[in-house]
Amino acid sequence: MNQFSSRAVIESSYTVGAWTVFVLSGNHTSLIPRKTYSKRFTSTTQCYSEQLRTGSVQYRVTKMVSTSSFKRISSSILAYWSACFLIVFVLLTILGLSANLEAHCGRYNNFKKNLARDTLTDDTESYTERVNKDTRLYMEKNEPKPATYSSRINSASAAQSLNICPEIDIPGNDRNLTIIFDEIDFAQVEAAIFKEAVLHARNLTQEVSHSVRAIYQDHEPKRHLLQYYLADELNVGNYWYRPGGRWTPADCIPRWKVAIVIPFRDRLVHLSIFLRHLVPFLMSQYLEFGIFVIEQANDLSFNRAMLMNVGYLESSNFSQWDCLIFHDVDHIPLSYSNYYGCGSMPRHFISGEDVWDYGIRYELLFGGVTGFTENQIVSFNGFPNAYWGWGGEDDDIYKRTTAVGLARTRPAGQMGYYNVISHHHKSAPENENRFCLLDNYEERLHTDGLNNIKYERPSVSLSLLYTNISVDIRRLPWNRERWRHCEENK
């Protein structure tokens, strides 16, 4: 390389170095002599080159780049990337809001539709309360009194071009179920019920389940809030499906809105078999229904009646039910004519079981499958919380119903026959104190039940076929002032 080329390379490197310092430093004027500050860029560049060649400001340049300029460079880079992230965040937020807005609009429309439909499915008692309230409002406005329940239903059904679902003359209700007690996993049950809609149902349930879990984690659950997120529907055959095992007839207006509540622990094998039979069974009766599995989430003795209280309270967060049927997970009805509607409550649905040669152990039996309206449950203060272990709570519940003047009903003959799943069956340890609790039920009737139950906020998740409510129930303080007997059960 000749001398001229070497000098050109050196000059170029000086120039590049000067430009680098010029760009990276945040204080350009401090390194440029005053007499050259107003000159063109070429003069400024020469000034930098000259200073670098002579070395007169080498220390000054190095010091400024390593302190002041470094801070300015860092802050500039940080500001630049912050601005980039902010722009990206704003764009994503706008896109997300538009998608959420579309989803929320659809969910809100479904919510309004479901709310309007829900007003058409009240039982006589709950409707009477509403009619009384409506009557007072109409009288205050000097407007005509509202029509009867039946005429209101008829006008609504005419407007919607739908008939009232049948209750007695249901096609095929003279048949018996084909009971299959073979083990089956939940995916197979879901595929059998949803058929080609199973993937859509799984996606919808997964999306909504996340919102419901968030509600229970971050808020006190409220019915209107849960109903809003549970408003999305999917058409499955002649039913509308909503996540968490909630079903509404699509071709007629249901007469009854029923919550199936299952006290539960460690019976997954039974649960899949149970759902395989019960969901089609309820659909055949044209009922609107929801299935709630109330799971005891600890190793304490099983407390069926306390879980029933939890089931009543928590299912009421999802909707207002005409009645609730508390169902053992190992009991399968045999006859489609065993109607699960709410017209004959309180009701013991069992007239015989296969384990008892299709008889019942004693006439006052009131366990296995029982149903009540919401008003009836409140009237006898719910169910006793004191029964830890197997036995006694169903007889206590029967005594509570009779104490407030309620008469139990029961189907006759084969209509009320059930088969019991015998395999994978492990009963809870017996409650040795049950006879003392039964003999002294009256002293606890008004103070042990709904009005003294306490439990931590449950964990709620939605499955395709049911809503799982997992709760850690604990023994409640013994009321020594009123409960003078059986304190050893504390």
Coordinates of C-alpha atoms in Angstrom, one line a residue:
M1 CA 0.0 0.0 0.0
N2 CA 1.5 3.4 -1.0
Q3 CA 1.8 6.5 1.2
F4 CA -1.2 8.2 -0.4
S5 CA -3.4 5.2 0.2
S6 CA -2.3 4.9 3.8
R7 CA -3.0 8.5 4.4
A8 CA -6.4 8.2 2.9
V9 CA -7.3 5.3 5.1
I10 CA -6.1 7.2 8.2
E11 CA -8.0 10.3 7.2
S12 CA -11.1 8.2 6.6
S13 CA -10.8 6.4 10.0
Y14 CA -10.4 9.8 11.7
T15 CA -13.5 11.0 9.9
V16 CA -15.5 8.0 10.9
G17 CA -14.3 8.3 14.5
A18 CA -15.3 11.9 14.6
W19 CA -18.8 11.1 13.2
T20 CA -19.2 8.4 15.8
V21 CA -18.4 10.7 18.7
F22 CA -20.5 13.4 17.1
V23 CA -23.6 11.1 16.8
L24 CA -23.2 9.3 20.1
S25 CA -22.4 12.3 22.3
G26 CA -25.4 14.2 23.6
N27 CA -23.5 17.5 23.7
H28 CA -22.2 18.3 20.3
T29 CA -21.4 21.9 20.9
S30 CA -19.1 21.2 23.8
L31 CA -16.5 19.6 21.6
I32 CA -16.7 22.1 18.7
P33 CA -14.7 25.3 18.9
R34 CA -16.8 28.4 18.9
K35 CA -15.3 29.7 15.7
T36 CA -16.4 26.6 13.8
Y37 CA -19.8 26.2 15.3
S38 CA -21.6 28.1 12.6
K39 CA -19.7 26.5 9.8
R40 CA -21.0 23.7 7.6
F41 CA -20.9 20.0 8.5
T42 CA -17.7 19.5 6.5
S43 CA -16.0 22.1 8.7
T44 CA -17.4 20.5 11.8
T45 CA -16.2 17.1 10.7
Q46 CA -12.7 18.5 10.0
C47 CA -12.7 20.1 13.4
Y48 CA -13.4 16.8 15.0
S49 CA -10.7 15.1 12.9
E50 CA -8.2 17.7 13.8
Q51 CA -8.9 17.4 17.5
L52 CA -8.6 13.6 17.4
R53 CA -5.3 13.8 15.4
T54 CA -3.7 16.2 17.7
G55 CA -4.9 14.5 20.8
S56 CA -5.5 17.8 22.6
V57 CA -9.0 16.8 23.6
Q58 CA -8.6 13.0 23.8
Y59 CA -9.2 12.9 27.5
R60 CA -12.1 15.3 27.3
V61 CA -13.8 13.3 24.5
T62 CA -13.3 10.0 26.3
K63 CA -14.5 11.3 29.6
M64 CA -17.7 12.8 28.1
V65 CA -18.5 9.6 26.2
S66 CA -18.0 7.5 29.2
T67 CA -20.1 9.6 31.6
S68 CA -22.5 12.2 30.2
S69 CA -22.9 10.7 26.7
F70 CA -23.4 7.2 28.0
K71 CA -26.2 8.3 30.2
R72 CA -27.8 10.2 27.4
I73 CA -27.4 7.2 25.0
S74 CA -29.0 4.8 27.6
S75 CA -31.9 7.2 28.2
S76 CA -32.4 7.7 24.4
I77 CA -32.4 3.9 23.7
L78 CA -34.8 3.3 26.6
A79 CA -37.1 6.1 25.4
Y80 CA -37.0 4.7 21.9
W81 CA -37.9 1.2 22.9
S82 CA -40.5 2.4 25.3
A83 CA -42.2 4.3 22.6
C84 CA -42.1 1.2 20.3
F85 CA -43.6 -1.0 23.0
L86 CA -46.2 1.6 23.7
I87 CA -47.2 1.8 20.1
V88 CA -47.4 -2.0 19.8
F89 CA -49.4 -2.2 23.1
V90 CA -51.9 0.4 21.9
L91 CA -52.4 -1.4 18.6
L92 CA -52.9 -4.8 20.3
T93 CA -55.3 -3.2 22.8
I94 CA -57.4 -1.7 20.0
L95 CA -57.5 -5.0 18.2
G96 CA -58.4 -6.9 21.4
L97 CA -61.1 -4.4 22.4
S98 CA -62.7 -4.7 19.0
A99 CA -62.7 -8.5 19.3
N100 CA -63.9 -8.4 22.9
L101 CA -66.6 -5.9 22.0
E102 CA -67.9 -8.2 19.3
A103 CA -67.9 -11.1 21.8
H104 CA -69.5 -9.1 24.6
C105 CA -72.2 -7.8 22.3
G106 CA -73.1 -11.3 21.2
R107 CA -73.0 -12.5 24.8
Y108 CA -75.2 -9.6 26.0
N109 CA -77.8 -10.3 23.3
N110 CA -77.9 -14.0 24.4
F111 CA -78.1 -12.8 28.0
K112 CA -81.2 -10.7 27.3
K113 CA -82.7 -13.5 25.4
N114 CA -82.1 -16.0 28.2
L115 CA -83.4 -13.5 30.8
A116 CA -86.6 -13.1 28.8
R117 CA -87.0 -16.8 28.5
D118 CA -86.3 -17.4 32.2
T119 CA -89.3 -15.3 33.1
L120 CA -91.5 -17.9 31.4
T121 CA -90.3 -20.8 33.5
D122 CA -91.3 -19.9 37.1
D123 CA -93.2 -22.4 39.2
T124 CA -96.6 -21.3 40.8
E125 CA -95.2 -20.2 44.1
S126 CA -92.4 -18.1 42.8
Y127 CA -94.6 -16.7 40.1
T128 CA -97.3 -15.8 42.7
E129 CA -94.8 -13.6 44.4
R130 CA -93.9 -11.9 41.2
V131 CA -97.6 -11.4 40.3
N132 CA -98.3 -9.8 43.6
K133 CA -95.4 -7.4 43.1
D134 CA -96.6 -6.7 39.5
T135 CA -100.1 -6.2 40.7
R136 CA -99.1 -3.5 43.2
L137 CA -97.1 -1.7 40.5
Y138 CA -100.1 -1.8 38.1
M139 CA -102.5 -0.6 40.7
E140 CA -100.2 2.4 41.4
K141 CA -100.2 3.2 37.7
N142 CA -104.0 2.6 37.4
E143 CA -103.4 0.1 34.7
P144 CA -105.1 -3.3 34.2
K145 CA -104.0 -6.2 36.4
P146 CA -101.7 -8.7 34.7
A147 CA -103.2 -11.9 33.3
T148 CA -102.9 -15.3 34.9
Y149 CA -99.8 -17.4 34.6
S150 CA -101.2 -19.7 31.9
S151 CA -102.5 -16.8 29.7
R152 CA -99.1 -15.1 30.0
I153 CA -97.4 -18.2 29.0
N154 CA -99.8 -18.7 26.1
S155 CA -99.3 -15.2 24.8
A156 CA -95.5 -15.5 25.1
S157 CA -95.4 -18.8 23.4
A158 CA -97.7 -17.5 20.6
A159 CA -95.3 -14.6 20.1
Q160 CA -92.3 -17.0 19.9
S161 CA -94.2 -19.6 17.9
L162 CA -93.4 -22.2 20.5
N163 CA -95.6 -24.5 22.5
I164 CA -95.3 -25.4 26.1
C165 CA -93.2 -28.5 26.6
P166 CA -95.3 -31.6 27.5
E167 CA -95.4 -32.9 31.1
I168 CA -97.6 -36.0 31.2
D169 CA -98.1 -37.3 27.6
I170 CA -94.4 -37.3 26.7
P171 CA -93.7 -39.6 23.7
G172 CA -91.6 -42.6 24.8
N173 CA -92.0 -42.1 28.6
D174 CA -93.4 -45.6 28.9
R175 CA -90.0 -47.1 28.1
N176 CA -87.3 -48.1 30.5
L177 CA -83.7 -47.0 30.3
T178 CA -81.1 -49.4 29.0
I179 CA -78.6 -49.4 31.9
I180 CA -75.0 -49.9 31.0
F181 CA -72.7 -50.0 34.1
D182 CA -69.5 -50.6 32.2
E183 CA -66.8 -48.1 33.0
I184 CA -66.6 -45.3 30.5
D185 CA -64.4 -42.1 30.3
F186 CA -65.8 -38.6 30.1
A187 CA -64.6 -38.0 26.5
Q188 CA -66.7 -41.0 25.3
V189 CA -69.7 -39.7 27.2
E190 CA -69.3 -36.2 25.8
A191 CA -68.9 -37.6 22.2
A192 CA -72.1 -39.7 22.6
I193 CA -74.1 -36.7 23.8
F194 CA -72.7 -33.9 21.7
K195 CA -71.9 -35.9 18.6
E196 CA -70.5 -33.6 15.8
A197 CA -70.8 -30.6 18.1
V198 CA -68.4 -31.9 20.7
L199 CA -65.4 -29.8 19.6
H200 CA -67.4 -26.6 19.5
A201 CA -68.8 -27.4 22.9
R202 CA -65.3 -28.0 24.3
N203 CA -64.0 -24.7 23.0
L204 CA -66.9 -22.7 24.3
T205 CA -66.7 -24.4 27.7
Q206 CA -63.0 -23.7 28.0
E207 CA -63.4 -20.1 27.2
V208 CA -66.3 -19.5 29.6
S209 CA -64.8 -21.6 32.4
H210 CA -61.8 -19.2 32.6
S211 CA -64.1 -16.3 33.1
V212 CA -66.2 -18.1 35.8
R213 CA -63.0 -19.1 37.7
A214 CA -61.9 -15.5 37.6
I215 CA -65.2 -14.3 39.0
Y216 CA -64.9 -16.7 41.9
Q217 CA -61.3 -15.8 42.6
D218 CA -61.6 -12.0 42.4
H219 CA -65.3 -11.2 43.2
E220 CA -68.2 -12.2 45.4
P221 CA -70.1 -14.3 42.8
K222 CA -73.4 -12.7 41.7
R223 CA -76.1 -14.2 39.7
H224 CA -76.3 -11.5 37.0
L225 CA -72.5 -11.5 36.5
L226 CA -72.4 -15.3 36.1
Q227 CA -75.4 -15.3 33.8
Y228 CA -73.8 -12.7 31.6
Y229 CA -70.7 -14.9 31.0
L230 CA -72.9 -18.0 30.7
A231 CA -75.2 -16.5 28.0
D232 CA -73.4 -18.1 25.0
E233 CA -75.3 -21.0 23.6
L234 CA -74.7 -23.9 21.2
N235 CA -77.5 -25.8 19.5
V236 CA -77.2 -29.6 20.1
G237 CA -80.1 -31.5 18.6
N238 CA -83.3 -30.2 20.0
Y239 CA -81.6 -28.5 23.0
W240 CA -79.7 -25.3 23.6
Y241 CA -76.5 -26.0 25.5
R242 CA -74.7 -23.6 27.8
P243 CA -71.3 -24.4 29.4
G244 CA -71.2 -26.2 32.7
G245 CA -73.9 -28.8 31.9
R246 CA -76.9 -26.4 31.4
W247 CA -79.6 -27.4 28.9
T248 CA -82.8 -25.7 27.6
P249 CA -85.3 -27.2 25.1
A250 CA -85.1 -25.5 21.7
D251 CA -88.5 -26.5 20.3
C252 CA -90.7 -25.7 23.3
I253 CA -91.0 -23.6 26.4
P254 CA -89.9 -25.7 29.4
R255 CA -92.4 -26.0 32.2
W256 CA -89.7 -26.5 34.9
K257 CA -86.2 -25.3 35.5
V258 CA -84.4 -27.9 37.6
A259 CA -81.0 -28.0 39.3
I260 CA -79.5 -31.5 39.8
V261 CA -77.2 -31.3 42.8
I262 CA -74.8 -34.2 43.4
P263 CA -73.0 -34.4 46.8
F264 CA -69.6 -35.9 45.8
R265 CA -66.2 -37.2 46.6
D266 CA -63.9 -39.7 44.9
R267 CA -66.5 -41.2 42.6
L268 CA -65.3 -40.3 39.1
V269 CA -66.0 -43.7 37.8
H270 CA -69.6 -43.5 39.0
L271 CA -70.0 -39.9 37.8
S272 CA -69.2 -40.7 34.1
I273 CA -71.7 -43.6 34.2
F274 CA -74.3 -41.4 35.9
L275 CA -74.0 -38.6 33.4
R276 CA -74.1 -41.1 30.5
H277 CA -77.6 -42.1 31.6
L278 CA -79.1 -39.0 33.3
V279 CA -78.4 -36.3 30.6
P280 CA -80.4 -38.2 27.9
F281 CA -83.0 -39.1 30.6
L282 CA -83.6 -35.4 31.5
M283 CA -83.7 -34.4 27.8
S284 CA -86.4 -36.9 27.1
Q285 CA -88.6 -35.1 29.7
Y286 CA -88.1 -31.7 28.0
L287 CA -86.9 -30.0 31.2
E288 CA -84.5 -27.1 31.4
F289 CA -81.8 -28.3 33.7
G290 CA -78.3 -27.8 35.1
I291 CA -76.1 -30.3 36.8
F292 CA -73.9 -29.3 39.8
V293 CA -71.3 -31.6 41.4
I294 CA -70.6 -30.4 44.9
E295 CA -67.2 -31.9 45.8
Q296 CA -65.9 -32.2 49.4
A297 CA -62.3 -31.1 49.1
N298 CA -60.8 -32.6 52.2
D299 CA -60.3 -36.0 54.0
L300 CA -62.8 -35.4 56.8
S301 CA -65.7 -37.7 57.2
F302 CA -68.2 -37.2 54.4
N303 CA -71.0 -34.7 55.2
R304 CA -73.7 -35.2 52.6
A305 CA -76.3 -32.8 54.1
M306 CA -73.8 -29.9 54.5
L307 CA -72.8 -30.4 50.8
M308 CA -76.5 -30.1 50.0
N309 CA -76.6 -26.7 51.7
V310 CA -73.6 -25.6 49.7
G311 CA -75.2 -26.9 46.5
Y312 CA -78.4 -25.0 47.1
L313 CA -76.5 -21.7 47.9
E314 CA -74.0 -22.0 45.1
S315 CA -76.4 -23.2 42.3
S316 CA -78.5 -20.2 43.2
N317 CA -75.7 -18.0 42.0
F318 CA -76.1 -19.3 38.5
S319 CA -79.9 -19.0 38.2
Q320 CA -83.2 -19.1 40.0
W321 CA -84.4 -22.7 39.9
D322 CA -88.0 -23.9 40.2
C323 CA -86.7 -26.8 42.2
L324 CA -83.5 -28.7 43.2
I325 CA -83.1 -32.4 43.1
F326 CA -80.4 -33.8 45.3
H327 CA -79.1 -37.0 43.7
D328 CA -76.7 -39.7 44.8
V329 CA -74.2 -40.3 42.1
D330 CA -74.6 -44.1 42.2
H331 CA -78.4 -44.1 41.6
I332 CA -79.7 -44.5 38.0
P333 CA -83.5 -44.3 37.3
L334 CA -85.0 -47.1 35.3
S335 CA -88.1 -45.6 33.9
Y336 CA -88.5 -42.5 31.7
S337 CA -91.9 -41.9 33.3
N338 CA -90.2 -41.0 36.6
Y339 CA -90.7 -37.3 36.0
Y340 CA -88.1 -34.9 37.4
G341 CA -90.4 -31.9 37.2
C342 CA -91.2 -29.7 40.1
G343 CA -95.0 -30.2 40.5
S344 CA -95.0 -32.6 43.4
M345 CA -92.4 -31.3 45.8
P346 CA -91.1 -32.3 48.3
R347 CA -90.6 -35.6 46.6
H348 CA -88.8 -38.9 47.2
F349 CA -88.2 -40.3 43.8
I350 CA -87.4 -43.8 44.8
S351 CA -90.0 -46.5 45.2
G352 CA -87.5 -49.4 45.0
E353 CA -83.9 -50.3 44.4
D354 CA -82.3 -53.4 43.0
V355 CA -80.1 -53.8 46.2
W356 CA -83.4 -54.1 48.1
D357 CA -85.2 -56.3 45.6
Y358 CA -87.0 -53.2 44.3
G359 CA -88.4 -52.3 47.7
I360 CA -87.5 -49.7 50.2
R361 CA -86.0 -50.4 53.6
Y362 CA -88.6 -48.5 55.6
E363 CA -91.6 -46.3 54.8
L364 CA -90.1 -43.1 56.1
L365 CA -87.0 -43.4 54.0
F366 CA -86.1 -40.0 52.4
G367 CA -82.6 -40.5 50.9
G368 CA -80.9 -41.2 47.6
V369 CA -82.9 -38.9 45.3
T370 CA -85.0 -36.1 46.8
G371 CA -86.4 -32.9 45.5
F372 CA -87.6 -29.5 46.9
T373 CA -88.5 -26.1 45.7
E374 CA -86.3 -23.2 46.9
N375 CA -89.1 -21.9 49.2
Q376 CA -89.4 -25.3 50.8
I377 CA -85.7 -25.5 51.5
V378 CA -85.8 -22.1 53.1
S379 CA -88.9 -22.9 55.2
F380 CA -87.1 -25.7 57.1
N381 CA -83.7 -23.9 57.3
G382 CA -82.0 -26.2 54.7
F383 CA -80.2 -29.3 55.8
P384 CA -78.5 -30.3 59.0
N385 CA -74.7 -29.6 59.1
A386 CA -74.0 -31.8 62.1
Y387 CA -73.9 -35.2 60.4
W388 CA -70.3 -36.2 59.7
G389 CA -70.2 -39.8 58.4
W390 CA -72.7 -42.2 56.9
G391 CA -76.3 -42.3 58.0
G392 CA -79.0 -40.2 59.7
E393 CA -79.1 -37.0 57.7
D394 CA -81.9 -38.2 55.3
D395 CA -84.1 -39.1 58.3
D396 CA -83.4 -35.7 59.9
I397 CA -84.4 -34.0 56.6
Y398 CA -87.6 -35.9 56.6
K399 CA -88.4 -34.8 60.1
R400 CA -87.6 -31.2 59.1
T401 CA -90.1 -31.3 56.2
T402 CA -92.9 -32.7 58.4
A403 CA -92.2 -30.2 61.2
V404 CA -93.0 -27.3 58.9
G405 CA -96.1 -29.0 57.5
L406 CA -94.8 -30.4 54.2
A407 CA -96.1 -33.7 52.8
R408 CA -93.7 -35.9 50.9
T409 CA -94.7 -37.6 47.7
R410 CA -93.3 -40.7 46.0
P411 CA -93.9 -42.5 42.7
A412 CA -95.7 -45.8 42.8
G413 CA -94.4 -49.2 41.6
Q414 CA -92.0 -49.6 38.8
M415 CA -92.0 -45.9 38.0
G416 CA -89.7 -45.2 40.9
Y417 CA -87.3 -48.1 40.5
Y418 CA -83.5 -47.4 40.5
N419 CA -80.4 -49.5 40.0
V420 CA -77.4 -48.8 42.1
I421 CA -73.8 -48.8 40.7
S422 CA -72.2 -51.5 42.9
H423 CA -68.6 -51.5 41.6
H424 CA -66.0 -49.1 42.9
H425 CA -68.3 -48.5 45.8
K426 CA -66.9 -47.6 49.2
S427 CA -69.3 -46.2 51.8
A428 CA -68.3 -43.5 54.2
P429 CA -67.7 -44.6 57.9
E430 CA -70.8 -44.7 59.9
N431 CA -71.8 -41.7 62.0
E432 CA -71.9 -43.2 65.5
N433 CA -73.7 -40.2 66.9
R434 CA -76.5 -40.2 64.3
F435 CA -79.2 -41.7 66.6
C436 CA -78.6 -39.0 69.3
L437 CA -78.8 -36.3 66.6
L438 CA -82.0 -37.7 65.2
D439 CA -83.7 -37.9 68.6
N440 CA -82.9 -34.3 69.3
Y441 CA -83.3 -32.8 65.8
E442 CA -85.9 -30.2 67.1
E443 CA -83.4 -28.3 69.2
R444 CA -81.3 -27.7 66.1
L445 CA -84.1 -27.2 63.5
H446 CA -84.0 -23.4 63.5
T447 CA -80.3 -23.0 64.3
D448 CA -78.5 -25.7 62.3
G449 CA -78.8 -25.4 58.5
L450 CA -78.7 -22.5 56.1
N451 CA -78.5 -19.8 58.9
N452 CA -75.3 -21.1 60.5
I453 CA -73.3 -22.6 57.6
K454 CA -69.9 -21.2 56.9
Y455 CA -67.3 -22.2 54.4
E456 CA -64.4 -20.7 52.4
R457 CA -65.2 -19.5 48.9
P458 CA -65.3 -22.6 46.7
S459 CA -63.3 -23.4 43.6
V460 CA -65.6 -23.5 40.5
S461 CA -64.8 -25.0 37.1
L462 CA -67.0 -25.8 34.2
S463 CA -67.0 -29.2 32.5
L464 CA -69.0 -30.0 29.3
L465 CA -71.6 -32.0 31.3
Y466 CA -71.6 -30.4 34.8
T467 CA -70.4 -27.5 36.9
N468 CA -67.9 -28.6 39.6
I469 CA -68.0 -26.8 42.9
S470 CA -65.1 -27.9 45.1
V471 CA -65.5 -26.8 48.7
D472 CA -63.5 -27.3 51.9
I473 CA -66.2 -27.7 54.5
R474 CA -65.3 -27.9 58.2
R475 CA -67.0 -28.6 61.5
L476 CA -69.0 -25.7 62.8
P477 CA -69.0 -24.4 66.4
W478 CA -71.3 -26.3 68.7
N479 CA -74.2 -24.1 69.9
R480 CA -74.1 -25.0 73.6
E481 CA -76.8 -22.6 74.6
R482 CA -79.4 -24.3 72.3
W483 CA -78.0 -27.7 71.5
R484 CA -77.9 -29.4 74.9
H485 CA -77.3 -33.0 73.6
C486 CA -74.9 -34.8 71.3
E487 CA -72.0 -32.5 71.9
E488 CA -69.5 -35.3 71.4
N489 CA -70.1 -34.8 67.7
K490 CA -68.3 -31.5 67.8

